[in-house]
Coordinates of C-alpha atoms in Angstrom, one line a residue:
M4 CA 36.2 147.7 48.9
K5 CA 35.4 150.9 50.8
L6 CA 31.9 151.1 49.2
K7 CA 31.3 147.4 50.0
K8 CA 32.1 148.1 53.7
Y9 CA 29.9 151.2 53.6
F10 CA 26.8 149.2 52.4
I11 CA 27.5 146.4 54.9
G12 CA 27.6 149.0 57.7
I13 CA 24.2 150.4 56.5
I14 CA 22.7 147.0 56.3
A15 CA 24.0 146.2 59.8
A16 CA 22.6 149.5 61.2
V17 CA 19.2 148.8 59.6
F18 CA 19.2 145.3 60.9
F19 CA 20.1 146.5 64.4
Y20 CA 17.3 149.2 64.2
N21 CA 14.7 146.7 63.1
T22 CA 15.8 144.1 65.6
F23 CA 16.5 146.0 68.7
A24 CA 15.0 149.5 68.4
F25 CA 12.7 150.6 71.1
E26 CA 12.4 154.0 72.7
I27 CA 12.7 154.6 76.5
I28 CA 11.3 157.9 77.8
L29 CA 12.3 159.2 81.2
P30 CA 10.6 162.1 83.1
A31 CA 12.1 165.5 82.4
V32 CA 14.0 165.4 85.7
P33 CA 14.5 161.7 86.4
T34 CA 15.5 160.3 89.8
A35 CA 18.6 158.2 90.3
A36 CA 16.3 155.1 90.5
E37 CA 14.5 156.0 87.3
K38 CA 17.8 156.3 85.5
T39 CA 18.7 152.8 86.8
A40 CA 15.3 151.5 85.6
K41 CA 16.1 152.8 82.1
A42 CA 19.5 151.2 82.1
E43 CA 18.2 147.8 83.4
I44 CA 15.4 147.5 80.9
E45 CA 17.5 148.6 78.0
N46 CA 20.2 146.1 78.9
Y47 CA 18.0 143.1 79.2
L48 CA 15.7 143.8 76.3
K49 CA 18.8 144.0 74.0
K50 CA 19.9 140.6 75.4
A51 CA 16.6 138.8 75.3
A52 CA 14.2 140.4 72.9
A53 CA 14.9 140.5 69.2
P54 CA 12.8 142.5 68.4
F55 CA 10.6 143.9 71.2
T56 CA 7.3 145.2 70.0
I57 CA 3.9 146.3 71.5
F58 CA 0.8 145.4 69.5
G59 CA 3.2 144.6 66.6
K60 CA 4.8 148.1 66.6
K61 CA 8.1 149.3 67.9
A62 CA 7.7 150.0 71.5
K63 CA 7.7 153.3 73.4
I64 CA 8.5 152.6 77.1
Y65 CA 7.6 155.3 79.6
I66 CA 9.5 155.0 82.9
G67 CA 8.2 156.6 86.1
D68 CA 6.2 159.8 86.6
S69 CA 5.4 160.7 83.0
A70 CA 2.7 162.7 81.3
V71 CA 1.6 159.6 79.4
A72 CA 1.2 157.7 82.7
A73 CA -0.9 160.6 84.1
E74 CA -3.1 160.6 81.0
N75 CA -3.8 157.0 81.8
K76 CA -4.6 157.8 85.5
I77 CA -1.3 156.5 86.8
I78 CA -0.1 159.1 89.2
C79 CA 3.1 158.0 91.0
A80 CA 2.6 160.6 93.8
D81 CA -0.8 159.0 94.6
M82 CA 0.5 155.4 94.7
A83 CA 1.4 153.6 97.9
E84 CA 5.1 153.2 98.7
E85 CA 6.5 150.3 96.6
A86 CA 3.3 149.8 94.7
W87 CA 3.9 149.3 90.9
V88 CA 2.0 149.2 87.6
I89 CA 2.7 147.6 84.2
K90 CA 0.3 148.8 81.5
T91 CA 0.2 148.7 77.7
V92 CA -1.7 151.4 75.8
K93 CA -2.5 151.2 72.1
P94 CA -0.9 151.7 69.7
D95 CA 2.6 151.2 71.0
I96 CA 3.0 152.3 74.6
L97 CA 4.3 150.5 77.7
I98 CA 4.0 152.3 81.1
L99 CA 6.2 151.2 84.0
A100 CA 5.6 153.3 87.1
G101 CA 5.3 153.0 90.9
G102 CA 5.1 154.7 94.2
G103 CA 7.8 156.0 96.5
T104 CA 11.5 155.7 95.6
R105 CA 11.3 152.0 94.7
G106 CA 8.0 151.4 93.0
T107 CA 9.1 152.3 89.5
L108 CA 12.1 150.0 89.8
Y109 CA 9.9 147.2 91.0
A110 CA 7.6 147.7 88.0
V111 CA 10.7 147.3 85.7
Y112 CA 12.0 144.2 87.6
H113 CA 8.5 142.6 87.6
F114 CA 8.2 143.2 83.9
L115 CA 11.6 141.7 83.2
E116 CA 10.9 138.7 85.3
K117 CA 7.3 138.0 84.2
Y118 CA 7.2 139.0 80.6
I119 CA 10.9 138.6 79.5
G120 CA 11.9 135.7 81.7
I121 CA 14.9 137.2 83.5
R122 CA 16.0 135.8 86.9
W123 CA 18.6 137.1 89.4
W124 CA 19.5 134.2 91.5
N125 CA 22.2 135.7 93.7
P126 CA 24.6 138.6 93.4
F127 CA 26.7 136.7 90.8
D128 CA 24.4 134.5 88.7
E129 CA 21.5 135.4 86.5
Y130 CA 19.4 133.7 83.9
V131 CA 18.7 135.4 80.5
P132 CA 16.6 133.4 78.0
A133 CA 17.8 133.0 74.4
A134 CA 17.0 136.1 72.4
G135 CA 13.8 136.0 70.3
P136 CA 10.9 138.1 69.2
I137 CA 8.6 139.4 72.0
N138 CA 5.4 141.1 71.0
L139 CA 3.5 142.4 74.0
Q140 CA -0.3 142.6 73.8
T141 CA -2.8 143.9 76.4
V142 CA -1.2 144.1 79.8
N143 CA -2.7 145.7 82.9
D144 CA -0.6 144.4 85.9
S145 CA -0.1 145.8 89.3
G146 CA 1.0 144.9 92.8
K147 CA 2.6 145.8 96.1
P148 CA 4.8 143.7 98.4
E149 CA 2.7 142.2 101.1
I150 CA 5.3 142.4 103.9
M151 CA 6.3 146.0 104.5
I152 CA 9.9 145.4 105.7
R153 CA 11.9 142.5 104.0
D154 CA 15.4 141.7 105.0
I155 CA 17.7 138.7 104.3
Y156 CA 20.8 139.1 106.5
R157 CA 23.7 137.6 104.5
N158 CA 27.0 138.3 106.3
P159 CA 29.9 137.9 106.1
K160 CA 29.3 140.5 103.4
Y161 CA 29.9 139.5 99.8
P162 CA 31.2 142.1 97.4
D163 CA 29.1 145.2 97.7
D164 CA 26.6 145.6 94.8
K165 CA 25.0 148.7 96.3
G166 CA 21.8 146.8 96.9
R167 CA 21.3 145.7 93.3
W168 CA 20.3 142.1 94.1
C169 CA 18.0 143.3 96.8
A170 CA 16.2 145.7 94.5
R171 CA 15.9 143.2 91.7
N172 CA 14.2 140.8 94.1
R173 CA 12.3 143.4 96.0
V174 CA 14.1 143.0 99.3
N175 CA 14.2 146.5 100.9
I176 CA 16.8 146.0 103.7
D177 CA 20.3 144.7 102.8
G178 CA 21.4 143.4 106.2
E179 CA 24.2 145.6 107.5
G180 CA 24.7 147.1 104.0
R181 CA 22.7 149.9 102.4
I182 CA 20.6 150.0 99.2
S183 CA 21.8 153.0 97.3
K184 CA 19.6 155.7 95.8
E185 CA 20.4 154.2 92.3
Y186 CA 18.5 151.1 93.4
G187 CA 15.7 153.0 95.2
G188 CA 17.1 153.2 98.7
D189 CA 15.9 151.2 101.7
F190 CA 13.8 151.0 104.8
Y191 CA 16.8 151.2 107.1
Y192 CA 17.2 151.2 110.9
G193 CA 18.2 154.2 112.9
L194 CA 21.3 154.2 115.1
P195 CA 23.0 152.4 116.6
Y196 CA 22.1 149.1 115.0
H197 CA 19.2 146.7 114.0
T198 CA 19.4 144.5 117.1
H199 CA 20.9 144.0 120.6
T200 CA 21.4 147.8 120.9
I201 CA 21.6 148.2 124.7
S202 CA 25.1 147.2 125.8
R203 CA 26.9 148.0 122.5
N204 CA 29.8 150.5 122.9
D205 CA 27.7 152.9 120.8
G206 CA 24.4 151.8 122.3
Y207 CA 21.8 153.0 124.8
L208 CA 23.7 152.0 128.0
P209 CA 27.3 151.2 127.2
P210 CA 29.1 149.7 130.2
D211 CA 32.3 151.6 129.5
K212 CA 30.3 154.8 130.2
Y213 CA 28.0 153.8 133.0
F214 CA 29.1 150.7 134.8
A215 CA 31.9 152.0 137.1
A216 CA 29.7 154.8 138.5
H217 CA 26.3 153.1 138.3
P218 CA 26.6 149.3 138.5
E219 CA 23.0 149.3 139.7
Y220 CA 21.8 150.2 136.2
Y221 CA 22.7 146.6 135.2
A222 CA 21.2 143.2 136.0
L223 CA 22.1 141.5 139.3
V224 CA 22.9 137.9 138.2
K225 CA 23.8 135.4 140.9
G226 CA 24.8 138.1 143.2
K227 CA 26.9 140.0 140.7
R228 CA 26.1 143.0 138.4
E229 CA 26.5 141.9 134.8
A230 CA 26.6 144.5 132.0
S231 CA 28.1 142.7 129.0
M232 CA 26.3 141.8 125.8
F233 CA 26.6 138.0 126.4
K234 CA 26.2 137.9 130.2
G235 CA 24.1 140.8 131.4
Q236 CA 21.0 143.0 130.8
P237 CA 19.8 146.3 132.1
C238 CA 17.8 146.5 135.3
F239 CA 14.5 147.4 133.6
T240 CA 12.9 148.5 136.9
H241 CA 15.6 151.1 137.7
P242 CA 13.9 154.6 137.7
D243 CA 16.9 156.4 136.1
L244 CA 17.0 154.3 132.9
P245 CA 13.9 155.6 130.9
G246 CA 15.4 159.2 130.9
I247 CA 18.8 157.9 129.9
F248 CA 17.4 155.9 127.0
I249 CA 15.1 158.7 125.8
N250 CA 18.0 161.2 125.7
R251 CA 20.1 158.7 123.8
L252 CA 17.3 158.1 121.3
K253 CA 17.1 161.8 120.7
E254 CA 20.8 161.9 120.0
F255 CA 20.4 159.0 117.5
I256 CA 17.5 160.7 115.7
A257 CA 19.4 164.0 115.4
V258 CA 22.4 162.3 113.9
D259 CA 20.3 160.2 111.5
E260 CA 18.2 163.1 110.3
A261 CA 21.3 165.2 109.7
N262 CA 23.0 162.5 107.8
A263 CA 19.9 161.7 105.7
K264 CA 19.6 165.4 104.8
K265 CA 23.2 165.4 103.6
R266 CA 22.5 162.3 101.5
G267 CA 19.2 163.6 100.1
E268 CA 17.2 160.7 101.4
N269 CA 14.4 160.1 103.9
P270 CA 15.6 159.5 107.5
P271 CA 15.0 156.1 109.2
R272 CA 11.7 155.5 110.9
L273 CA 12.5 152.4 112.9
Y274 CA 14.7 152.2 116.0
D275 CA 15.7 149.0 117.8
L276 CA 15.8 148.5 121.6
S277 CA 16.5 144.8 121.7
I278 CA 17.7 143.0 124.9
N279 CA 21.3 141.7 125.0
D280 CA 22.1 138.4 123.4
N281 CA 21.8 136.1 126.4
T282 CA 19.3 134.6 128.9
A283 CA 20.3 136.5 132.0
W284 CA 17.8 138.6 134.0
C285 CA 18.0 141.0 136.9
E286 CA 17.5 139.4 140.3
C287 CA 17.4 142.6 142.3
E288 CA 14.7 143.1 144.9
R289 CA 12.5 145.3 142.7
C290 CA 12.7 142.9 139.7
T291 CA 12.2 139.9 141.9
D292 CA 9.1 141.4 143.6
A293 CA 7.6 142.4 140.3
L294 CA 8.1 138.9 138.8
K295 CA 5.9 137.4 141.6
T296 CA 2.9 138.4 139.6
L297 CA 4.3 139.4 136.2
K298 CA 6.5 137.9 133.4
K299 CA 9.9 139.2 132.4
S300 CA 8.3 140.5 129.2
D301 CA 5.9 142.6 131.3
L302 CA 8.9 144.4 132.8
Y303 CA 10.5 144.8 129.4
V304 CA 7.4 146.0 127.6
A305 CA 6.5 148.4 130.4
F306 CA 10.0 149.9 130.2
A307 CA 9.9 150.1 126.4
N308 CA 6.4 151.7 126.5
K309 CA 7.9 154.7 128.3
I310 CA 10.4 155.2 125.4
A311 CA 7.7 154.6 122.8
D312 CA 5.3 157.1 124.4
F313 CA 8.0 159.7 124.1
L314 CA 8.8 158.7 120.5
A315 CA 5.1 158.9 119.5
K316 CA 5.0 162.6 120.5
Y317 CA 8.6 163.5 119.4
R318 CA 8.4 161.8 115.9
P319 CA 4.9 160.6 115.0
G320 CA 5.1 157.7 112.5
Y321 CA 8.3 156.3 113.9
Y322 CA 8.5 152.8 115.4
L323 CA 10.5 151.4 118.3
Q324 CA 11.3 147.7 118.0
I325 CA 11.9 145.3 120.9
A326 CA 12.7 141.6 120.9
A327 CA 10.6 138.7 122.1
Y328 CA 13.7 136.6 122.5
F329 CA 14.8 133.9 125.0
T330 CA 13.6 135.4 128.4
T331 CA 11.1 137.7 126.8
L332 CA 9.6 135.3 124.2
E333 CA 6.4 134.6 126.2
P334 CA 4.0 137.6 126.0
P335 CA 3.2 139.7 129.0
V336 CA 0.3 138.8 131.3
K337 CA -0.8 142.4 131.9
T338 CA 1.2 144.9 130.0
I339 CA -0.1 146.0 126.6
P340 CA 2.6 147.3 124.0
A341 CA 2.3 150.9 122.9
D342 CA 0.8 151.4 119.4
N343 CA 4.2 152.4 118.0
L344 CA 6.0 149.5 119.6
M345 CA 7.0 146.7 117.1
I346 CA 7.5 143.3 118.7
R347 CA 10.2 141.2 117.0
V348 CA 9.3 137.6 117.8
T349 CA 12.3 135.2 117.3
Y350 CA 11.7 131.7 116.0
T351 CA 14.0 129.6 118.2
H352 CA 11.7 126.6 118.7
G353 CA 10.6 123.6 116.7
P354 CA 12.0 121.4 113.9
R355 CA 13.0 123.2 110.7
H356 CA 11.4 121.0 108.1
Y357 CA 7.9 121.4 109.6
S358 CA 5.6 124.3 108.9
V359 CA 4.8 126.8 111.7
N360 CA 1.3 125.6 111.2
S361 CA 2.2 122.0 112.1
E362 CA 1.6 120.3 115.4
E363 CA 5.4 120.0 115.8
N364 CA 5.6 123.8 115.9
K365 CA 2.5 124.5 118.0
N366 CA 4.5 126.1 120.8
F367 CA 5.9 128.9 118.7
R368 CA 2.7 129.3 116.8
D369 CA 0.8 129.8 120.0
I370 CA 3.3 132.3 121.3
L371 CA 3.0 134.4 118.1
L372 CA -0.7 134.3 118.2
K373 CA -0.7 135.5 121.8
W374 CA 1.5 138.5 120.8
R375 CA -0.8 139.1 117.9
K376 CA -3.7 139.6 120.3
I377 CA -2.0 142.4 122.3
A378 CA 0.5 144.0 119.8
K379 CA -0.4 146.3 117.0
H380 CA 2.9 145.7 115.1
L381 CA 4.8 142.4 114.8
S382 CA 8.2 141.5 113.4
I383 CA 9.7 138.1 112.8
W384 CA 13.4 137.0 113.1
E385 CA 13.9 133.6 111.4
Y386 CA 17.0 131.6 111.0
G387 CA 17.7 130.3 107.4
I388 CA 20.9 128.5 108.5
T389 CA 22.3 126.6 111.5
F390 CA 25.2 127.9 113.6
D391 CA 28.4 126.6 115.3
D392 CA 29.5 123.1 114.6
S393 CA 26.2 122.2 112.8
A394 CA 26.8 125.0 110.3
G395 CA 26.5 123.9 106.6
L396 CA 24.7 120.6 107.3
P397 CA 21.7 119.7 105.1
F398 CA 18.1 120.3 106.1
P399 CA 15.1 120.5 103.8
N400 CA 13.3 123.6 105.2
E401 CA 12.6 125.1 101.7
W402 CA 9.4 123.1 101.5
V403 CA 7.8 125.2 104.3
I404 CA 9.1 128.7 103.5
A405 CA 5.8 129.7 101.7
D406 CA 3.6 128.3 104.4
N407 CA 5.5 130.1 107.1
K408 CA 5.3 133.4 105.2
R409 CA 1.6 133.1 104.6
F410 CA 1.1 132.5 108.4
Y411 CA 3.1 135.6 109.2
R412 CA 1.2 137.7 106.6
D413 CA -2.1 136.5 108.1
C414 CA -0.9 137.5 111.5
K415 CA -0.3 141.0 110.2
V416 CA 3.5 140.7 110.5
M417 CA 5.0 143.8 108.9
N418 CA 8.8 143.1 109.2
I419 CA 10.6 139.8 108.4
L420 CA 14.3 139.3 108.9
I421 CA 15.8 136.0 107.7
E422 CA 19.3 135.4 109.1
H423 CA 21.1 133.6 106.3
E424 CA 24.8 134.1 106.8
H425 CA 27.9 132.1 105.7
P426 CA 27.1 131.7 102.0
E427 CA 30.3 129.8 101.6
V428 CA 28.9 126.9 103.6
A429 CA 25.2 127.3 104.1
D430 CA 23.0 124.5 102.7
M431 CA 21.6 125.4 99.2
W432 CA 22.3 129.0 99.9
D433 CA 21.7 130.2 96.3
M434 CA 18.2 128.6 96.1
K435 CA 17.1 129.4 99.6
I436 CA 17.8 133.1 99.6
W437 CA 16.0 133.4 96.2
L438 CA 13.0 131.6 97.6
E439 CA 13.0 133.7 100.7
A440 CA 13.1 136.9 98.7
K441 CA 10.2 135.9 96.4
L442 CA 8.0 134.7 99.3
Q443 CA 8.6 137.7 101.5
E444 CA 7.2 139.8 98.7
N445 CA 4.3 137.5 97.8
P446 CA 3.6 134.6 100.2
D447 CA 0.9 133.2 98.0
L448 CA 3.4 132.1 95.3
D449 CA 3.5 128.3 94.8
I450 CA 6.6 126.8 96.4
M451 CA 6.8 123.9 94.0
F452 CA 6.6 126.3 91.0
L453 CA 9.4 128.4 92.5
M454 CA 11.6 125.5 93.3
N455 CA 11.2 124.0 89.8
D456 CA 11.8 127.4 88.3
F457 CA 15.1 127.8 90.2
I458 CA 16.3 124.2 89.9
S459 CA 15.5 123.8 86.2
K460 CA 17.3 127.0 85.2
Y461 CA 20.2 126.9 87.6
Y462 CA 21.3 123.3 87.3
G463 CA 20.5 122.7 83.6
P464 CA 20.6 119.0 82.6
A465 CA 21.3 118.0 86.3
A466 CA 18.0 119.6 87.5
P467 CA 16.0 116.4 87.8
Q468 CA 18.6 114.9 90.1
I469 CA 18.9 118.0 92.3
M470 CA 15.1 118.0 92.8
K471 CA 15.3 114.3 93.5
Y472 CA 18.0 114.9 96.1
R473 CA 16.0 117.5 98.0
Q474 CA 12.9 115.3 97.9
T475 CA 15.0 112.4 99.2
L476 CA 16.5 114.5 101.9
R477 CA 13.0 115.5 103.0
K478 CA 11.9 111.8 102.9
W479 CA 14.7 110.8 105.3
A480 CA 14.1 113.8 107.6
I481 CA 10.5 112.7 108.1
K482 CA 11.2 109.0 108.2
N483 CA 14.0 109.2 110.8
N484 CA 12.1 111.9 112.9
S485 CA 14.6 114.8 112.3
Q486 CA 14.6 117.4 115.1
V487 CA 16.8 120.0 113.5
A488 CA 15.7 123.1 115.6
Y489 CA 16.2 126.7 114.9
F490 CA 19.3 128.7 115.9
S491 CA 22.1 126.4 116.9
P492 CA 21.0 122.7 117.0
D493 CA 23.3 120.0 118.3
R494 CA 24.8 118.2 115.4
K495 CA 23.2 115.0 116.8
A496 CA 20.0 116.4 115.4
F497 CA 21.3 115.7 111.9
R498 CA 21.7 112.0 112.6
Y499 CA 18.5 111.4 110.6
I500 CA 21.1 111.1 107.8
D501 CA 22.2 107.5 108.4
Y502 CA 24.1 105.0 106.2
P503 CA 21.2 104.2 103.9
A504 CA 20.3 107.9 103.5
I505 CA 23.8 109.1 102.7
T506 CA 24.3 106.2 100.3
E507 CA 21.1 106.9 98.4
M508 CA 21.8 110.7 98.2
Q509 CA 25.4 110.4 97.2
K510 CA 24.4 108.1 94.4
I511 CA 22.0 110.8 93.2
F512 CA 24.8 113.3 93.1
D513 CA 27.1 110.9 91.2
E514 CA 24.4 110.8 88.5
A515 CA 24.0 114.6 88.6
E516 CA 27.7 115.2 88.1
N517 CA 27.8 112.8 85.3
M518 CA 25.0 114.6 83.5
V519 CA 27.0 117.9 83.5
K520 CA 30.6 116.6 83.6
N521 CA 31.5 118.6 80.4
Q522 CA 29.6 121.8 81.4
E523 CA 31.7 123.6 84.0
V524 CA 29.2 126.2 85.1
Y525 CA 26.6 123.6 85.9
L526 CA 29.1 121.2 87.4
V527 CA 30.3 123.9 89.9
R528 CA 26.7 124.6 90.9
V529 CA 26.0 120.9 91.4
R530 CA 29.2 120.6 93.6
R531 CA 27.9 123.5 95.7
A532 CA 24.6 121.7 96.1
R533 CA 26.5 118.6 97.1
F534 CA 28.7 120.4 99.6
A535 CA 26.4 120.0 102.6
L536 CA 26.2 116.2 102.0
D537 CA 30.0 115.9 101.5
L538 CA 30.6 118.0 104.7
C539 CA 28.2 115.6 106.6
Q540 CA 29.9 112.4 105.4
G541 CA 33.5 113.6 105.3
Y542 CA 33.7 115.6 108.5
T543 CA 30.8 116.6 110.8
L544 CA 28.9 113.3 111.0
R545 CA 31.7 111.0 109.9
H546 CA 31.8 108.8 113.0
H547 CA 28.0 108.6 113.3
L548 CA 27.8 107.4 109.7
R549 CA 30.7 104.9 110.3
R550 CA 28.7 103.4 113.1
S551 CA 25.6 103.3 111.0
A552 CA 27.6 101.6 108.2
L553 CA 28.7 98.9 110.6
K554 CA 25.1 98.4 111.7
H555 CA 24.1 97.8 108.1
K556 CA 27.1 95.4 107.5
A557 CA 28.7 97.7 104.9
D558 CA 32.3 97.2 103.7
L559 CA 34.0 99.5 106.2
A560 CA 37.2 100.0 104.2
K561 CA 35.2 101.0 101.1
F562 CA 33.0 103.3 103.1
T563 CA 36.0 105.0 104.8
K564 CA 37.4 105.7 101.3
L565 CA 34.0 107.3 100.3
C566 CA 34.2 109.5 103.4
D567 CA 37.7 110.6 102.6
D568 CA 36.6 111.4 99.0
A569 CA 33.7 113.4 100.3
L570 CA 36.0 115.5 102.5
V571 CA 38.3 116.2 99.6
R572 CA 35.4 117.3 97.5
A573 CA 34.0 119.4 100.3
D574 CA 37.2 121.3 100.8
A575 CA 37.7 121.8 97.1
T576 CA 34.1 123.2 96.9
Y577 CA 34.7 125.4 99.9
Q578 CA 37.7 127.0 98.3
L579 CA 35.7 127.6 95.1
N580 CA 32.9 129.2 97.2
R581 CA 35.4 131.5 98.9
K582 CA 36.9 132.5 95.6
R583 CA 33.4 133.6 94.4
F584 CA 33.5 136.2 97.1
L585 CA 37.1 137.3 96.5
R586 CA 36.8 138.0 92.9
T587 CA 36.0 141.7 93.0
G588 CA 38.7 142.5 95.6
R589 CA 36.2 144.5 97.7
T590 CA 35.8 141.9 100.4
P591 CA 36.4 141.9 104.2
H592 CA 39.3 140.2 105.9
F593 CA 37.3 137.1 106.5
W594 CA 37.4 136.1 102.8
Q595 CA 41.1 136.9 102.5
E596 CA 42.2 134.4 105.1
K597 CA 43.4 131.1 103.8
M598 CA 41.8 128.2 105.7
T599 CA 40.9 124.6 105.2
I600 CA 37.4 123.4 106.1
E601 CA 38.5 122.3 109.5
Q602 CA 40.0 125.7 110.3
M603 CA 36.8 127.3 109.1
F604 CA 34.8 125.3 111.6
E605 CA 37.2 126.4 114.4
K606 CA 36.4 130.0 113.4
L607 CA 32.7 129.5 113.1
V608 CA 32.3 128.1 116.6
R609 CA 34.4 131.0 118.0
G610 CA 37.3 129.0 119.0
K611 CA 35.2 126.2 120.6
A612 CA 37.1 123.0 120.1
I613 CA 35.7 120.5 117.7
D614 CA 35.6 116.9 118.9
K615 CA 38.9 115.5 117.7
K616 CA 37.1 112.3 116.7
Q617 CA 35.4 114.3 114.0
Q618 CA 38.6 115.4 112.3
S619 CA 39.8 113.5 109.3
T620 CA 42.8 111.2 109.3
G621 CA 42.5 110.4 105.6
P622 CA 43.9 112.2 102.5
A623 CA 42.1 115.5 103.4
A624 CA 43.7 115.8 106.8
N625 CA 46.6 118.0 105.4
L626 CA 44.8 119.7 102.6
Q627 CA 46.4 122.9 101.3
I628 CA 44.7 125.8 99.5
G629 CA 44.5 125.1 95.8
K630 CA 45.5 121.4 96.2

């Protein structure tokens, strides 16, 4: 018996060796990211390749800055930051290498995606194809992300993965989080924050420090000095402020560089000087006189230029970012931004499902092109979701993501932030953040290929119906002249979804759920895709849809029951979405709070009352967690 077990063990070992054996060679002194690269490729090759060979032989995989790479004229130190190379060399060698701290990891992740078929949809879900033999032939592949700074802002923060999802999808800023050294680090902002940095308590001009003694530092608004983040601005013509801001910037740089040295990483090279989050402007005599011949952006850029001129001498190669936002969106008439000034243009105009190249978005496009003529560096702030009481409602903007990113790339935009918060309610969050990541790296990818890739693999047998749903949603948005604008559109803008539209789309989802009714993973994903539609019918647009149903002579009692069912489904899905973010136990207080969907909306609109007519009176009115 013992001898039999011994031979079985030998046979199993030989089988494992013949099936999975490959050798991964790291540099003599590997970096943390190179160690991660080794672990990632080893893990996924064992899952998906049985066996993995190169030119029919057992593979030798060289990671990073190796002598073999150098022999083949691949020198990591000479490569651009984030550039990557995938190259096979006879008889049995695969080289995966790149520039900077992330390039080698990007080579590994591109290899796993393109040649092995791995996908990382979100921080929780991945796709690994069924294991089978993979024999790599001649490969000589290389690339580099086309947009320098790529950020998808996804708060409230889901469980911290140290930037793993970002690295796997080549996103190099993780919102308010950090990408760890193990995943190549990040292109992060200097202190105090990445936006609205003036009136913060830790910002350039905190009211608690200056307002009492120097109210004149702040904007005069309707006869009153206003200093707060949501009501005031600085007085950009006050002669004391440039010196105060320069001294504060020096303090930020000193702290950042000291902290970076302790962590063994490069210090940040980008500092933000964005206006406060409101439309106020100073009406003092100096500002009023200046605005007789200039725009508000002239005053803002002229002020920022003074800080940027100092920064160019103090830290060459660093950038100062300001915001073309609300009052400063229109470009200056006379003032030219300094060469190290990055202008972050905020997309707050136009309907969501039309491309920035469309006639419907001509206003924003013209603004961006005007900035392009005068500014050396451009940044974009886009909104991937809607806010306040329109949060979570469906809009088919995925069709234009690629077109928009190509336009930005062609305008030499170097920094894109897509604000895509509230993953527990945002429309098609899983698909949209993946598409955004792919198209920030390479805007020339085909949007239909990407959508089909995601939907076919993520929804399994229900994929045809999910694609049909998104196509149908787009059809109704165009047919009924949807005007879902950026930022915080009125929920009336979503009334393009009327009774015929909601009826057609809910029928599609009934079919989708039936296709996966015995496959829990796919069923949960289909329910998440359905959530926005259920929210629309059961809660946010319930009374609009009721009026539309009456107009179309529908059976009102039957339709009311369908609305109640939709709200029950929406709340159940909402609780499942929240549990997804609770499961590691490393989540902020937001996720720990128990709330129904109606309570969630009260929170999202910051206490602003929801129209009581919108609240349900059916079976979902008293829903409890877990019921």
